[in-house]
Amino acid sequence: MEEITKLASKCRVATPHDTVTNSECVYTFNSPYTSDHGIVVNLQTFVGSVDEMAFTKSDDSEPGLFVRICKQRVAKTSDDTAMEGNDTAATTAATKLGVGVEGGFQSDQEKYETISSYSIVVIGKGTDGSSTSVRAELPYNDSTKNDFPMAVSQSADSIIHHSGLAVQQDLSAWELDAEPKPVSKYAENLPFVENGVKVSPTPSDWKCEKSGDNQNLWLNLSDGFIGGGRKNWDGSGGSNGALDHFIETGEKYPLVVKLGTITEDISTADCYSYAKDEDGPVIIPNLKQLLEKRGIMVAGMQKTVKSTAELEVELNATYAFDAITEKGANLIPVAGPGLQGLQNLGNSCYMNSVAQMLFSGPIAELSSRYGASDGVTSNPLLEVSPTSAVNDLLCQASKLSSALTSGLFCGPVPDSVEVSDSSSSDPKHRVAPRMFKHVVGHDHVDFKTGQQQDAAQYFQYLLEKLDRAELGAGDRLKSKDGSDSILTTSHLFSYKTESRLECEADQLIKYKESPAETMLSLRIPMSKATTPDIEMPDLKKQKSEESGEEGKEKKVVPTVTFEACLDEWSASTTIDDLRWPHLQNSISSATSRSRFVNFPRYLLVHMQRYEIGDDWQPRKIEVNIEVPEEISLQDLKGTGPQDGEKLVPEESEGGGEATSAPAAPTVDEGALVQLMDMGFTMNGCKRALTAVGGSNVEAAMNWVFEHSQDPDFNDPLPEGGGAGTQESASSDSGVDEGVVMSLVENLGCFTVDQVRAAVKHCAGAADRAADWLFSHMDDLDGAIAALESSATAGASSEPKTKPPLEDGEGKYSLVGLVSHIGKNTGSGHYVAHLKKDGKWVIFNDEKVALSKDPPIQHAYMYLFQRNDTAGSPHPAY
């Protein structure tokens, strides 16, 4: 107690606004549940860690005061459950898609109780200055807390009872959000046709009066007509009989109720209004009276069919849900190094899938750089102070990769697993990547939310963040092959493309290399899709075997080959109305084609499975992609200029750099205003005035009338260029000023300097620059200052010339998939399949199992590894 008393003056009391990490070590995924030692939380900084990491990168030579938090989860006895009124909870089937809500799945709180224990600990540095040792430890509970100095007990209590860093992300229940159903304005005075129609109380007697269908039936509350329900968005559903009847009767009888959903609790009945000003689910307060007029007595009625909301839950999974999650397959669960599941934090499966693909082992270089070489606390990237660890990307990436590659937090392997079911997991074996999610997405407008996001966009954003952090890591990150330069994570995926343009006017050819990219995005050519003949005997047999419980036939989905997608990407295309400087800026069409400049070590292929529909909403293209596990891209390698080809003269490429080119005239501001007052854009007016000498308004007007349909009429002029200059000049900052000025005008809310900084940061990519600007609007100037500071900090480690991109034989093997289930990338669910030791493994958040049928045809992202690198990781990582 004497040592504790000496340190009491350093204790602070945590307020609700303080960040308190009381549920997890900031360096590892050790939690109060992981071991008998739990975690220790500093009573001064409120940072939690394991004992040995408590003084990481700390200059403090004096010992510190901590509260140790240990927890154990134990199953409640049947007597405990009965006392709480939940004696039937375990055997009652869930009727609602939710956890811990009435009618939903049983939550952990209902099945388990937590036993907590605390102690006050004095920890000091060891004699070697790096290790730690416990100097004193006393139990802390209700009977002993008064023995401690008041400052210590108040500090400890404030930490123990603090909501903690994870409280907003760790929800114990989730439920589908839905708008409350309105009361139909037609219910009170609904017309009722006295036609003597009575509805049979026997469900087997119900049939659509149009089609004869006996499923998905709706009763018109005005005239007693029974018709089939609407077709769903995926083509399934009813015969549309009820809606057709509403239209055929002059749209006078809008209210219907779904037969089979009517029970004594009349509020559970599925009611709908076809009226154009409602057209959706509604509440009908007088439903009971209207039903009685048709002979339906609700007393004693039982629900016999699924409601529209329940069917919508199924539909949201789309046609490929069972295939992607391998639902129903008797999968064998696995656990161990590289086989650790990740907890879903609420719509975080997009992050989990990408993290598994990058950090769990398929990419050996990243496992070496970020993973556990000798225990989860050994990586030098963890060597930051406890107060800095939470917001350090390299530390959190190492923390995550070390957990995934070590298998330290894996629980015992269960006897069996149902991949698509939700089940509880012991918290001592759970890996919840909250800190990683926060440090990656906290400054991004989308990734900082709890909403579902696009995994492909997240992959590219994560690579950018890692690159910047790696270049500014200093001594924490050194090349393992002894070289001075650091190869970034994106270097593993980077490739360039070569564009070959052939001018149709004179057949001269121009070659141009693109900036480095990290993801090959392929369009799916539905014109090349094939649909199997459903009348073939083998397919009839397959359909019969695959029919569901209700005998529904499986939907026939068209198929496109991966080769067809590559052909579409590499095919020659025609570009109309291209202006050619070597032809005195005259316009001519061109033929363009793309090829690879280099083949990266890992090729990430993104399939464009989503398109914008007629209603301007994203929709999924239902198609199977035949992707072989071995591919060759050798035929798509760029060759550069060939013998016999006539190239566009180099002097015309500089956009006015030749000495004979006249200087652009100065644009008269008054003339510019006059032209703009006539309704033309600023860029168009500048082009016109530049073309006629800079000040002649009449001549400029004539130029406008002749050139207003030019494709570049509204494009910004390059600095110092003429109206017909095709190429944009580059500024001293190394960015394309044409891209900068175009973004300034189109976005309309950013300065030239802000846009220039964003374009430079995003390597000249306009779309990524726009995304970066909007995601940093809260403190844009601060973000730009941070970029400049980071660039300065990384200047010493970043080479003046970037290392050459990797290249090799263009033969690849498929090693990973990320698949998406849902109508668009901003909803639904993501699942990863990765090849481990020659076997496919499914990573469905916390569910990890050997895959029997990986959904290669349905994947959204494909990870290929170049064959000549297999078993030979890059030594620099």
Short mmCIF file of C-alpha atoms in Angstrom, two decimals, residues 29 336-342 350-373 376 379 381 392-407 431 433 435-437 439-440 458-467 469-470 477 488-490 492-493 602 604 815-816 818 832 834-836 843 863 877:
data_model
loop_
_atom_site.label_atom_id
_atom_site.label_comp_id
_atom_site.label_asym_id
_atom_site.label_seq_id
_atom_site.Cartn_x
_atom_site.Cartn_y
_atom_site.Cartn_z
CA PHE A 29 -6.27 -7.92 -29.05
CA GLY A 336 -5.22 -21.48 -36.11
CA PRO A 337 -2.55 -19.23 -37.65
CA GLY A 338 -4.06 -17.46 -40.64
CA LEU A 339 -7.51 -18.82 -39.76
CA GLN A 340 -8.76 -16.22 -37.26
CA GLY A 341 -12.22 -14.74 -37.78
CA LEU A 342 -13.07 -11.07 -37.29
CA TYR A 350 -16.41 -4.95 -46.24
CA MET A 351 -13.44 -4.06 -44.02
CA ASN A 352 -13.14 -7.58 -42.59
CA SER A 353 -13.00 -9.17 -46.05
CA VAL A 354 -10.32 -6.78 -47.32
CA ALA A 355 -8.31 -7.13 -44.08
CA GLN A 356 -8.35 -10.93 -44.32
CA MET A 357 -7.19 -10.75 -47.94
CA LEU A 358 -4.31 -8.38 -47.14
CA PHE A 359 -3.12 -9.36 -43.66
CA SER A 360 -4.02 -12.98 -42.89
CA GLY A 361 -1.38 -14.66 -45.04
CA PRO A 362 -2.21 -14.79 -48.78
CA ILE A 363 0.19 -11.89 -49.36
CA ALA A 364 3.40 -13.14 -47.73
CA GLU A 365 5.12 -9.76 -47.96
CA LEU A 366 2.47 -8.04 -45.82
CA SER A 367 2.44 -10.90 -43.32
CA SER A 368 6.21 -10.42 -42.97
CA ARG A 369 5.98 -6.64 -42.60
CA TYR A 370 2.96 -6.44 -40.31
CA GLY A 371 2.50 -9.92 -38.84
CA ALA A 372 3.80 -11.71 -35.76
CA SER A 373 7.32 -13.05 -36.18
CA VAL A 376 2.04 -10.61 -31.03
CA ASN A 379 6.80 -6.33 -34.30
CA LEU A 381 5.87 -1.24 -35.80
CA ASP A 392 -1.12 5.10 -35.31
CA LEU A 393 -2.03 3.24 -38.51
CA LEU A 394 1.13 1.13 -38.69
CA CYS A 395 0.69 0.05 -35.07
CA GLN A 396 -2.94 -0.90 -35.58
CA ALA A 397 -2.21 -2.68 -38.88
CA SER A 398 0.51 -4.70 -37.12
CA LYS A 399 -1.84 -5.40 -34.22
CA LEU A 400 -4.44 -6.76 -36.65
CA SER A 401 -2.06 -8.75 -38.83
CA SER A 402 -0.29 -10.23 -35.79
CA ALA A 403 -3.62 -11.48 -34.45
CA LEU A 404 -4.61 -12.98 -37.82
CA THR A 405 -1.29 -14.66 -38.58
CA SER A 406 -0.51 -15.93 -35.07
CA GLY A 407 -3.81 -17.63 -34.31
CA VAL A 431 -11.02 -10.14 -32.52
CA PRO A 433 -10.87 -4.51 -35.21
CA MET A 435 -9.20 0.67 -33.52
CA PHE A 436 -8.08 -0.34 -37.02
CA LYS A 437 -11.42 0.73 -38.47
CA VAL A 439 -7.62 4.92 -37.60
CA VAL A 440 -8.24 4.12 -41.28
CA TYR A 458 -11.98 0.71 -49.28
CA PHE A 459 -9.12 -1.40 -50.66
CA GLN A 460 -7.76 1.52 -52.69
CA TYR A 461 -8.21 4.01 -49.86
CA LEU A 462 -6.44 1.68 -47.41
CA LEU A 463 -3.47 1.31 -49.76
CA GLU A 464 -3.13 5.10 -49.97
CA LYS A 465 -3.20 5.42 -46.18
CA LEU A 466 -0.64 2.64 -45.72
CA ASP A 467 1.67 4.13 -48.33
CA ALA A 469 2.28 5.97 -43.20
CA GLU A 470 5.07 3.69 -44.46
CA LEU A 477 10.20 0.53 -40.86
CA THR A 488 5.26 0.59 -50.09
CA THR A 489 2.34 -1.80 -49.88
CA SER A 490 0.84 -0.50 -53.12
CA LEU A 492 2.95 -5.08 -54.73
CA PHE A 493 -0.17 -4.34 -56.80
CA TYR A 602 -0.30 -9.42 -57.21
CA LEU A 604 -6.39 -7.33 -57.96
CA VAL A 815 -5.52 -17.00 -54.46
CA GLY A 816 -8.42 -14.95 -53.10
CA VAL A 818 -14.17 -11.10 -52.08
CA ALA A 832 -13.89 -13.56 -48.39
CA LEU A 834 -8.81 -17.35 -49.54
CA LYS A 835 -6.58 -20.21 -50.64
CA LYS A 836 -4.59 -21.57 -47.69
CA PHE A 843 -14.05 -16.10 -44.01
CA LEU A 863 -6.79 -11.65 -56.12
CA TYR A 877 9.28 -6.60 -47.07
#
